[in-house]
PDB file of C-alpha atoms in Angstrom:
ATOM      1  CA  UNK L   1      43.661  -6.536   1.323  1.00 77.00           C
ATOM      2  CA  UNK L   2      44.068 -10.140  -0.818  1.00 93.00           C
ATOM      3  CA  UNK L   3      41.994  -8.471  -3.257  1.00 96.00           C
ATOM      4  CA  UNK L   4      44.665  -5.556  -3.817  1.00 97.00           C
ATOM      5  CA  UNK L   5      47.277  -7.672  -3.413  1.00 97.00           C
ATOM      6  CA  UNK L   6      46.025 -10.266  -6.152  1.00 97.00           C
ATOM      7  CA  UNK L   7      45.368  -7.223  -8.611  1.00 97.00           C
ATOM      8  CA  UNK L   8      49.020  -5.806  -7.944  1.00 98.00           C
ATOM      9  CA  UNK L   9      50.193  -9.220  -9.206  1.00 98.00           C
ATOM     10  CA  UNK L  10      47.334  -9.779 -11.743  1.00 98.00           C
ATOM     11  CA  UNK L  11      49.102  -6.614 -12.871  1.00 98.00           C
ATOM     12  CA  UNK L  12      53.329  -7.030 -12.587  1.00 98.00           C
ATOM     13  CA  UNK L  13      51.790 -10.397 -14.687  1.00 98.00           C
ATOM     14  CA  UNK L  14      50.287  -8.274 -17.237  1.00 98.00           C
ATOM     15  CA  UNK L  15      52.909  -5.878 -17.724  1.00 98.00           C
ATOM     16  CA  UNK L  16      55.311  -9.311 -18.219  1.00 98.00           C
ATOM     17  CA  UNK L  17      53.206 -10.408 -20.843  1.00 98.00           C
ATOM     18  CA  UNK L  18      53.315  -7.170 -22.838  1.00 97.00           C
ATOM     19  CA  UNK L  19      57.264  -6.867 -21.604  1.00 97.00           C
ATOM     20  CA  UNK L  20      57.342 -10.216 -23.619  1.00 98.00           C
ATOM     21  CA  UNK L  21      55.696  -9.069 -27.030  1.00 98.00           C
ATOM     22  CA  UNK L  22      57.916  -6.038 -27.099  1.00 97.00           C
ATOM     23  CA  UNK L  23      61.042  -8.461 -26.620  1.00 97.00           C
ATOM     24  CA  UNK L  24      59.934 -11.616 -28.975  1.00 98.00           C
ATOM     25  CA  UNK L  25      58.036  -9.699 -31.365  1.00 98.00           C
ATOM     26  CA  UNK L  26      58.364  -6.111 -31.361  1.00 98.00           C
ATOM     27  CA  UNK L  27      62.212  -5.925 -30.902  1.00 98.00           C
ATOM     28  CA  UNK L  28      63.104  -4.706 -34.018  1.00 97.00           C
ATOM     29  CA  UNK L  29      60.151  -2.773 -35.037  1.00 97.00           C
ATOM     30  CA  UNK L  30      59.494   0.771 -34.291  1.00 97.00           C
ATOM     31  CA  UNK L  31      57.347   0.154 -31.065  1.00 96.00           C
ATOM     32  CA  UNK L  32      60.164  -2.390 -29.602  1.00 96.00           C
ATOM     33  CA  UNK L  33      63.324   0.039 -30.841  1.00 97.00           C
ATOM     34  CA  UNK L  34      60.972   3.080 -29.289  1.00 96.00           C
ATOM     35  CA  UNK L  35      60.942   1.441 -26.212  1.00 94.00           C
ATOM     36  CA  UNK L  36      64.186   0.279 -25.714  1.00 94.00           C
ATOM     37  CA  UNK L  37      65.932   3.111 -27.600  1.00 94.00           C
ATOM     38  CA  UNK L  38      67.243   0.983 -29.732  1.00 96.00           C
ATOM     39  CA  UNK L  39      68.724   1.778 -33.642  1.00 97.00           C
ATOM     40  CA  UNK L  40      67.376  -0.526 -36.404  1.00 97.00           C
ATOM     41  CA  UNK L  41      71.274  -1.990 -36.869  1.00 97.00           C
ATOM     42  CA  UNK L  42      71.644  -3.054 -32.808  1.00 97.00           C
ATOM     43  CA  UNK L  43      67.830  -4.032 -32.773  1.00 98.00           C
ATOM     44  CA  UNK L  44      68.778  -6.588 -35.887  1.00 97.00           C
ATOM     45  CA  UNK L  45      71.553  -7.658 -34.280  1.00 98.00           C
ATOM     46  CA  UNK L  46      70.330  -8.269 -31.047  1.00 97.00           C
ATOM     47  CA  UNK L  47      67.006  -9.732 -32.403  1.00 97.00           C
ATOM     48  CA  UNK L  48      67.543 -13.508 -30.800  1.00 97.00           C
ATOM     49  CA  UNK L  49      69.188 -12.343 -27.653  1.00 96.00           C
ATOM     50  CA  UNK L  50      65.985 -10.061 -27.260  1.00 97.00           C
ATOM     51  CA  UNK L  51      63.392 -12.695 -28.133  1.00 97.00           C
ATOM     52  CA  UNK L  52      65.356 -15.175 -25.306  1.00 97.00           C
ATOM     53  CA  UNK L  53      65.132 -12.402 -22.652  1.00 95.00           C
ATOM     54  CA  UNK L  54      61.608 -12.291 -23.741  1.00 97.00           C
ATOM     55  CA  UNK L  55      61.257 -15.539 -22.727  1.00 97.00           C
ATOM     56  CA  UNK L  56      61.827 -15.323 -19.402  1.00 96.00           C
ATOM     57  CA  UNK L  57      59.615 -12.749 -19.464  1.00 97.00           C
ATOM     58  CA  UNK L  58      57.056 -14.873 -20.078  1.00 98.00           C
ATOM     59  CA  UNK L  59      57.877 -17.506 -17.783  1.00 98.00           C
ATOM     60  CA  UNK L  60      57.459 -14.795 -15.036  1.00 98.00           C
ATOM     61  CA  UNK L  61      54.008 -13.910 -16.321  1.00 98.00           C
ATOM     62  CA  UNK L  62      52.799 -17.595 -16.098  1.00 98.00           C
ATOM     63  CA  UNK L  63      54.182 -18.377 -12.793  1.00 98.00           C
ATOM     64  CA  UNK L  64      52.752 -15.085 -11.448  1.00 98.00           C
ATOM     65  CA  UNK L  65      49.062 -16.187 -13.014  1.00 98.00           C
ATOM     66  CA  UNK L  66      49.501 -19.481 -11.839  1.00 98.00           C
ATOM     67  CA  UNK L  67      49.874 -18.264  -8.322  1.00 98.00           C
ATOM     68  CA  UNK L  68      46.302 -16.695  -8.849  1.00 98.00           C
ATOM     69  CA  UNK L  69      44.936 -19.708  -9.806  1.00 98.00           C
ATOM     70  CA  UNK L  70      45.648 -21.405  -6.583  1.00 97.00           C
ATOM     71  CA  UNK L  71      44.012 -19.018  -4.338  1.00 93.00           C
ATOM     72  CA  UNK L  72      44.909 -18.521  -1.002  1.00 92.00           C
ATOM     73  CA  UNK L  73      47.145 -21.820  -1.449  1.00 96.00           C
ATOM     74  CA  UNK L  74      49.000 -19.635  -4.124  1.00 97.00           C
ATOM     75  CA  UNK L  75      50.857 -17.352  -1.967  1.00 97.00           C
ATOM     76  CA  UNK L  76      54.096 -19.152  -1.805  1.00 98.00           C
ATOM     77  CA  UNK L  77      53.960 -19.213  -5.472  1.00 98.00           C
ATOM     78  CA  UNK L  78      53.310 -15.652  -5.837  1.00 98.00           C
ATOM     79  CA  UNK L  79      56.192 -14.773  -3.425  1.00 98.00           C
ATOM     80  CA  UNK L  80      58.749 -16.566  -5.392  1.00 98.00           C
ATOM     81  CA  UNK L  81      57.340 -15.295  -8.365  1.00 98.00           C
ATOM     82  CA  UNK L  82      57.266 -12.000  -7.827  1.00 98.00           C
ATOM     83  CA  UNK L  83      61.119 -11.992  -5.560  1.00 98.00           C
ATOM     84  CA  UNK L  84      62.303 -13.026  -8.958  1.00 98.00           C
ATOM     85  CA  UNK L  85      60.563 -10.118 -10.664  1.00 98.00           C
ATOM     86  CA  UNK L  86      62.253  -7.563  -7.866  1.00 98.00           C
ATOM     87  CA  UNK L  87      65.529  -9.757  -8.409  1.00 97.00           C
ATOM     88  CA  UNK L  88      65.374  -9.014 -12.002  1.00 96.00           C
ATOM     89  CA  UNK L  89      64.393  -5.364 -11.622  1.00 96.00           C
ATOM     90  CA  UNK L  90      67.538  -5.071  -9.683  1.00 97.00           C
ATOM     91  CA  UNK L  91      69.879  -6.727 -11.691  1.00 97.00           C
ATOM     92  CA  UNK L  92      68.258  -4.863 -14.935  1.00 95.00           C
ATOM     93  CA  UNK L  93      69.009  -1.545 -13.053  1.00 96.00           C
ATOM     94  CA  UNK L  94      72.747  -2.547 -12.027  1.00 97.00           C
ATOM     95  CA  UNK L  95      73.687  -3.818 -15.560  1.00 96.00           C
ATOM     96  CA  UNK L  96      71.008  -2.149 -18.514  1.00 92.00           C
ATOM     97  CA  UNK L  97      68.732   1.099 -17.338  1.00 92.00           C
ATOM     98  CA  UNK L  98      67.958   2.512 -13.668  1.00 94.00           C
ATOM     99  CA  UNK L  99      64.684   2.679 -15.581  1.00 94.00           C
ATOM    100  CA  UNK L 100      64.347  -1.062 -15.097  1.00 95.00           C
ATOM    101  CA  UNK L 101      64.174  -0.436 -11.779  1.00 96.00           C
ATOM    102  CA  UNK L 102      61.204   1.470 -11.807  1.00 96.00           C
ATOM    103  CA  UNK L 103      59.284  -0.576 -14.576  1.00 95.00           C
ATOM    104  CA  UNK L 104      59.497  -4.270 -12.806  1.00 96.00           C
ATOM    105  CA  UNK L 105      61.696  -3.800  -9.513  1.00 97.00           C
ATOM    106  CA  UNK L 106      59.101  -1.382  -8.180  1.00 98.00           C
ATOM    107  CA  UNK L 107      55.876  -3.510  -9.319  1.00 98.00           C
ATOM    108  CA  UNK L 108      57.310  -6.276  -7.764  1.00 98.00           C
ATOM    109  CA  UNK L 109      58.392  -5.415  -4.810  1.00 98.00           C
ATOM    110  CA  UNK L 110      55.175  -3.516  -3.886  1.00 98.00           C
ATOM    111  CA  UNK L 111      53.021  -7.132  -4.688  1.00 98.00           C
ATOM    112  CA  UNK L 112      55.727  -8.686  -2.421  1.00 98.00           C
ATOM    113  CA  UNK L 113      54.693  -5.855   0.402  1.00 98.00           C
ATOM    114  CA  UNK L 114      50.707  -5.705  -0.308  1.00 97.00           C
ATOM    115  CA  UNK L 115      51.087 -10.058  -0.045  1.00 97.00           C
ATOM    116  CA  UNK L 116      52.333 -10.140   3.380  1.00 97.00           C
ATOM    117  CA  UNK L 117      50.105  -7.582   4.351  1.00 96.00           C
ATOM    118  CA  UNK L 118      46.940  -9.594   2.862  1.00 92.00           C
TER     119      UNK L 118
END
């Protein structure tokens, strides 16, 4: 069960990463605006904002891969890590999209299930 557990976060890690590049890099072109639903004038606009909220994004990603990294001794790690992610989901569903609910609340809270299971 570690195994599926260490994938699940492997992949909420992954998906943080690319959540990232859309947000710091993509924001304003047609694959960040498509995903967002964003126009060209807001997605300007917004551009910093975006590529901060990336950030954190990223910050998420590395703490979740770190956790890997540590093995078995990684599981507090990956807990915290991936509680933020669900925290996040939840807040992103309150205040921006229900869709953001789905897209990192889910993920995470499903690692956070399969790791106490492992």
């Amino acid at each position: 069960m570690s195994f599926v557990a260490d994938t699940v976060v492997a992949l909420v890690a992954l998906l943080h990463v690319y959540i990232l590049v859309l947000e710091m890099f993509l924001w304003d072109k047609p694959a960040g605006r498509k995903a967002f639903g964003l126009t060209p004038e807001f997605a300007q606009s917004t551009k910093v904002l975006a590529a901060n909220q990336g950030l954190y994004n990223g910050f998420l990603a590395a703490g979740l891969f770190w956790g890997l990294t540590l093995g078995q001794d990684g599981t507090g790690v990956k807990v915290f890590f991936l509680a933020c992610v669900l925290v996040a989901g939840l807040y992103g569903a309150a205040t921006a999209s229900r869709k953001i609910l789905f897209v990192q609340g889910v993920p995470g809270a499903l690692g956070l299930i399969l790791l106490a299971l492992a």
